[in-house]
CSV table of C-alpha atoms in Angstrom, one decimal:
chain,number,residue,atom,x,y,z
A,1,UNK,CA,128.6,89.3,84.5
A,2,UNK,CA,126.6,88.1,87.4
A,3,UNK,CA,128.6,85.4,89.2
A,4,UNK,CA,125.8,84.6,91.8
A,5,UNK,CA,127.1,82.8,95.0
A,6,UNK,CA,124.4,80.4,96.3
A,7,UNK,CA,125.4,77.9,98.9
A,8,UNK,CA,125.3,74.3,97.5
A,9,UNK,CA,122.9,71.8,98.9
A,10,UNK,CA,126.1,69.5,99.6
A,11,UNK,CA,127.5,72.1,102.3
A,12,UNK,CA,124.3,72.7,103.7
A,13,UNK,CA,123.3,69.0,104.2
A,14,UNK,CA,126.0,68.5,106.8
A,15,UNK,CA,124.5,71.4,109.0
A,16,UNK,CA,121.1,69.8,109.1
A,17,UNK,CA,120.9,67.4,112.3
A,18,UNK,CA,117.3,66.0,111.2
A,19,UNK,CA,118.3,65.2,107.5
A,20,UNK,CA,117.7,61.3,107.8
A,21,UNK,CA,114.4,61.8,109.2
A,22,UNK,CA,113.3,64.9,107.5
A,23,UNK,CA,109.9,64.4,105.7
A,24,UNK,CA,110.6,67.2,103.3
A,25,UNK,CA,112.9,67.7,100.2
A,26,UNK,CA,116.5,67.9,100.9
A,27,UNK,CA,116.9,71.3,99.6
A,28,UNK,CA,114.1,72.6,102.0
A,29,UNK,CA,115.5,71.0,105.0
A,30,UNK,CA,119.0,72.1,104.6
A,31,UNK,CA,118.1,75.5,104.3
A,32,UNK,CA,115.3,76.8,106.5
A,33,UNK,CA,117.1,76.8,109.5
A,34,UNK,CA,119.5,79.4,108.2
A,35,UNK,CA,116.5,81.5,107.0
A,36,UNK,CA,115.1,81.9,110.4
A,37,UNK,CA,118.3,82.6,112.0
A,38,UNK,CA,119.1,85.3,109.2
A,39,UNK,CA,115.4,86.8,109.4
A,40,UNK,CA,115.5,86.9,113.1
A,41,UNK,CA,117.8,90.4,113.1
A,42,UNK,CA,115.9,93.5,112.4
A,43,UNK,CA,118.7,95.1,110.7
A,44,UNK,CA,119.0,91.9,108.1
A,45,UNK,CA,115.3,92.4,107.5
A,46,UNK,CA,115.7,96.2,106.6
A,47,UNK,CA,118.7,94.8,104.4
A,48,UNK,CA,116.1,92.8,102.7
A,49,UNK,CA,113.8,95.5,102.4
A,50,UNK,CA,116.3,97.8,100.9
A,51,UNK,CA,117.2,95.3,98.3
A,52,UNK,CA,114.1,94.4,97.5
A,53,UNK,CA,113.3,98.2,96.9
A,54,UNK,CA,116.2,98.3,94.3
A,55,UNK,CA,118.3,94.9,93.7
A,56,UNK,CA,121.9,95.1,92.8
A,57,UNK,CA,123.2,97.7,95.4
A,58,UNK,CA,127.0,98.2,96.4
A,59,UNK,CA,127.6,98.0,100.0
A,60,UNK,CA,128.2,101.9,99.9
A,61,UNK,CA,124.5,102.3,98.7
A,62,UNK,CA,123.3,100.0,101.2
A,63,UNK,CA,125.0,101.6,104.1
A,64,UNK,CA,123.7,104.9,102.8
A,65,UNK,CA,120.4,103.9,102.5
A,66,UNK,CA,120.3,102.1,106.1
A,67,UNK,CA,121.7,105.2,107.6
A,68,UNK,CA,119.6,107.8,106.1
A,69,UNK,CA,116.3,105.8,105.9
A,70,UNK,CA,116.3,103.8,109.0
A,71,UNK,CA,118.8,105.7,111.4
A,72,UNK,CA,121.0,102.5,111.3
A,73,UNK,CA,124.5,103.8,112.2
A,74,UNK,CA,126.3,100.3,112.2
A,75,UNK,CA,129.7,99.9,110.7
A,76,UNK,CA,130.4,98.9,107.4
A,77,UNK,CA,132.2,96.0,108.8
A,78,UNK,CA,128.9,95.0,110.8
A,79,UNK,CA,126.7,95.3,107.8
A,80,UNK,CA,129.1,93.1,106.0
A,81,UNK,CA,128.6,90.4,108.8
A,82,UNK,CA,124.9,90.5,108.4
A,83,UNK,CA,125.6,90.2,104.5
A,84,UNK,CA,127.5,87.0,105.2
A,85,UNK,CA,124.4,85.4,107.3
A,86,UNK,CA,122.0,86.4,104.7
A,87,UNK,CA,124.5,84.9,101.9
A,88,UNK,CA,124.6,81.7,104.1
A,89,UNK,CA,120.9,81.4,103.9
A,90,UNK,CA,120.8,81.9,100.4
A,91,UNK,CA,118.8,85.2,100.5
A,92,UNK,CA,121.4,87.2,99.0
A,93,UNK,CA,124.2,87.0,96.6
A,94,UNK,CA,126.8,89.1,95.0
A,95,UNK,CA,128.0,89.8,91.5
A,96,UNK,CA,130.8,92.2,89.9
A,97,UNK,CA,129.9,95.1,87.9
A,98,UNK,CA,133.3,96.3,86.7
A,99,UNK,CA,135.6,96.0,89.7
A,100,UNK,CA,132.5,96.8,92.1
A,101,UNK,CA,130.5,94.2,94.2
A,102,UNK,CA,126.7,94.4,93.9
A,103,UNK,CA,124.3,92.6,96.1
A,104,UNK,CA,121.2,91.0,95.0
A,105,UNK,CA,118.0,89.6,96.9
A,106,UNK,CA,116.8,86.0,96.6
A,107,UNK,CA,113.6,85.4,98.0
A,108,UNK,CA,113.3,81.7,96.9
A,109,UNK,CA,114.3,80.3,100.5
A,110,UNK,CA,111.1,82.2,101.8
A,111,UNK,CA,108.9,80.1,99.8
A,112,UNK,CA,109.8,77.0,101.7
A,113,UNK,CA,108.6,78.7,104.8
A,114,UNK,CA,105.0,79.1,103.3
A,115,UNK,CA,105.1,75.6,102.0
A,116,UNK,CA,105.7,74.2,105.5
A,117,UNK,CA,103.0,76.5,107.1
A,118,UNK,CA,100.5,77.0,104.2
A,119,UNK,CA,98.6,80.4,104.6
A,120,UNK,CA,95.0,79.6,104.6
A,121,UNK,CA,93.3,81.5,101.4
A,122,UNK,CA,91.2,84.3,102.5
A,123,UNK,CA,87.6,83.2,101.6
B,1,UNK,CA,145.1,133.2,108.6
B,2,UNK,CA,142.7,133.5,105.7
B,3,UNK,CA,143.0,129.5,105.1
B,4,UNK,CA,140.8,128.0,102.5
B,5,UNK,CA,140.4,124.9,100.4
B,6,UNK,CA,141.6,125.6,96.9
B,7,UNK,CA,142.6,122.1,96.0
B,8,UNK,CA,141.5,118.5,96.2
B,9,UNK,CA,142.8,115.6,94.3
B,10,UNK,CA,141.7,112.1,92.9
B,11,UNK,CA,144.2,109.4,92.2
B,12,UNK,CA,143.9,108.4,88.5
B,13,UNK,CA,145.5,105.8,86.8
B,14,UNK,CA,146.2,107.5,83.5
B,15,UNK,CA,146.3,111.5,83.5
B,16,UNK,CA,145.6,111.8,79.6
B,17,UNK,CA,142.4,109.5,79.9
B,18,UNK,CA,141.4,111.3,83.1
B,19,UNK,CA,141.7,114.8,81.5
B,20,UNK,CA,139.3,113.3,78.7
B,21,UNK,CA,136.8,112.0,80.8
B,22,UNK,CA,136.6,114.8,83.4
B,23,UNK,CA,136.4,117.5,80.6
B,24,UNK,CA,134.6,115.7,77.9
B,25,UNK,CA,132.1,113.6,79.9
B,26,UNK,CA,131.8,115.6,82.9
B,27,UNK,CA,132.2,119.1,81.4
B,28,UNK,CA,135.0,120.3,83.8
B,29,UNK,CA,137.4,122.8,82.3
B,30,UNK,CA,141.2,122.3,82.0
B,31,UNK,CA,142.9,124.8,84.5
B,32,UNK,CA,146.6,123.9,85.2
B,33,UNK,CA,148.7,121.5,83.0
B,34,UNK,CA,152.5,122.0,84.0
B,35,UNK,CA,154.8,119.1,83.0
B,36,UNK,CA,156.6,117.4,85.9
B,37,UNK,CA,159.2,114.6,84.2
B,38,UNK,CA,157.0,111.7,83.6
B,39,UNK,CA,153.7,113.0,85.1
B,40,UNK,CA,151.8,116.5,84.8
B,41,UNK,CA,150.5,118.9,87.7
B,42,UNK,CA,147.0,118.6,86.1
B,43,UNK,CA,143.9,120.2,87.3
B,44,UNK,CA,140.4,121.3,86.3
B,45,UNK,CA,137.6,123.3,87.6
B,46,UNK,CA,133.8,123.6,87.4
B,47,UNK,CA,132.8,125.4,84.3
B,48,UNK,CA,130.7,127.8,86.7
B,49,UNK,CA,133.6,128.7,89.0
B,50,UNK,CA,136.7,128.8,87.0
B,51,UNK,CA,138.4,130.5,89.7
B,52,UNK,CA,136.9,128.0,92.4
B,53,UNK,CA,138.6,124.8,93.9
B,54,UNK,CA,140.5,123.1,91.6
B,55,UNK,CA,140.5,119.1,91.2
B,56,UNK,CA,144.1,117.6,90.7
B,57,UNK,CA,144.2,114.5,88.6
B,58,UNK,CA,147.2,113.0,90.6
B,59,UNK,CA,148.8,109.5,89.4
B,60,UNK,CA,148.2,106.6,91.5
B,61,UNK,CA,152.0,105.7,91.0
B,62,UNK,CA,152.4,104.9,94.6
B,63,UNK,CA,151.3,101.2,95.4
B,64,UNK,CA,149.4,102.4,98.5
B,65,UNK,CA,147.3,104.6,95.9
B,66,UNK,CA,146.1,101.9,94.0
B,67,UNK,CA,145.3,99.7,96.9
B,68,UNK,CA,143.4,102.5,98.2
B,69,UNK,CA,141.2,103.1,95.2
B,70,UNK,CA,140.7,99.5,94.3
B,71,UNK,CA,139.2,98.7,98.0
B,72,UNK,CA,137.1,102.0,97.6
B,73,UNK,CA,135.7,100.8,94.4
B,74,UNK,CA,135.0,97.1,95.5
B,75,UNK,CA,132.5,98.4,98.1
B,76,UNK,CA,131.2,101.1,95.9
B,77,UNK,CA,132.6,103.9,97.9
B,78,UNK,CA,133.1,107.2,95.6
B,79,UNK,CA,136.6,109.0,95.9
B,80,UNK,CA,135.2,112.3,95.6
B,81,UNK,CA,131.5,114.0,95.4
B,82,UNK,CA,130.5,116.6,92.9
B,83,UNK,CA,127.3,118.8,92.9
B,84,UNK,CA,124.9,118.9,89.7
B,85,UNK,CA,121.7,121.0,89.2
B,86,UNK,CA,119.6,117.7,88.8
B,87,UNK,CA,121.3,114.2,89.2
B,88,UNK,CA,118.3,112.2,87.6
B,89,UNK,CA,118.7,114.2,84.4
B,90,UNK,CA,122.5,114.1,84.4
B,91,UNK,CA,122.3,110.4,85.0
B,92,UNK,CA,120.0,110.1,81.9
B,93,UNK,CA,122.4,112.5,80.0
B,94,UNK,CA,125.8,110.5,80.9
B,95,UNK,CA,124.1,107.2,80.6
B,96,UNK,CA,123.2,108.1,77.0
B,97,UNK,CA,126.9,108.7,76.3
B,98,UNK,CA,128.0,105.5,77.7
B,99,UNK,CA,129.0,106.3,81.3
B,100,UNK,CA,128.5,103.5,83.6
B,101,UNK,CA,126.9,104.1,86.8
B,102,UNK,CA,127.2,101.8,90.0
B,103,UNK,CA,124.2,103.6,91.6
B,104,UNK,CA,121.2,105.0,90.2
B,105,UNK,CA,119.6,108.3,91.1
B,106,UNK,CA,118.7,107.4,94.8
B,107,UNK,CA,116.7,109.8,97.4
B,108,UNK,CA,119.1,110.1,100.5
B,109,UNK,CA,117.3,112.2,102.8
B,110,UNK,CA,117.8,115.8,101.8
B,111,UNK,CA,119.7,115.0,98.5
B,112,UNK,CA,119.5,112.7,95.6
B,113,UNK,CA,122.9,110.8,94.7
B,114,UNK,CA,124.1,108.8,92.2
B,115,UNK,CA,127.7,107.0,91.7
B,116,UNK,CA,129.6,106.7,88.4
B,117,UNK,CA,132.9,105.1,87.1
B,118,UNK,CA,135.2,107.6,86.1
B,119,UNK,CA,137.4,104.8,84.0
B,120,UNK,CA,140.5,105.9,85.8
B,121,UNK,CA,140.2,103.7,88.8
B,122,UNK,CA,137.5,105.9,90.5
B,123,UNK,CA,133.8,105.9,91.6
B,124,UNK,CA,132.4,109.6,91.7
B,125,UNK,CA,129.2,110.6,93.7
B,126,UNK,CA,126.7,113.3,92.1
B,127,UNK,CA,124.7,114.9,94.4
B,128,UNK,CA,121.6,117.5,94.1
B,129,UNK,CA,119.0,118.7,96.6
B,130,UNK,CA,115.9,116.4,96.9
């Protein structure tokens, strides 16, 4: 049922200018720039919050949550554009339940940030 | 003028199937069933208000109707919204009977909402007070 749509490494590689000198892995290098851009917008961070609260939402549910819980009155189209940025960064994918498109959260790209700048253990 | 809302409608892909779903699964009562050539003037009412607003189960024959319902369903948008006593309990009851939901009960400010598939081309929202 889930037709996860995650960007391929090949597509992303062309968008990474520092690829040849990158000291990190391909998967890391080609994604992380998009992750920063994706996270830079407060509405996109709220989208991730709501998908984290419940994975597998329709656009209707997500827009309802953003409006009622966060006062985000953006149009459905504007939210769709935010979602495509998050999809490009590998943070969101979609699947079909019947004929309804459902949105899923993927946090794997965030791990790459923590690997680049490890968080000191609290001791 | 005394104007009032006595009828609202949803487009359905099969009137007989729709009548079965709206009565057997959702608990509406048949109200009017008049043959009109190929189709029927087919309405149902809520069991607590048999003289209240009727819901017309209207054929989605027109090409624009099919495009409209399909586009709403893709984005998870309900074609109609109905009130129940307790969305969470209704969700549990209908799920046990095999009804598919695209949105589980969710607190949306003053109400709890859920969205189900009517199997006739529409999503329907259920609401109850939070």
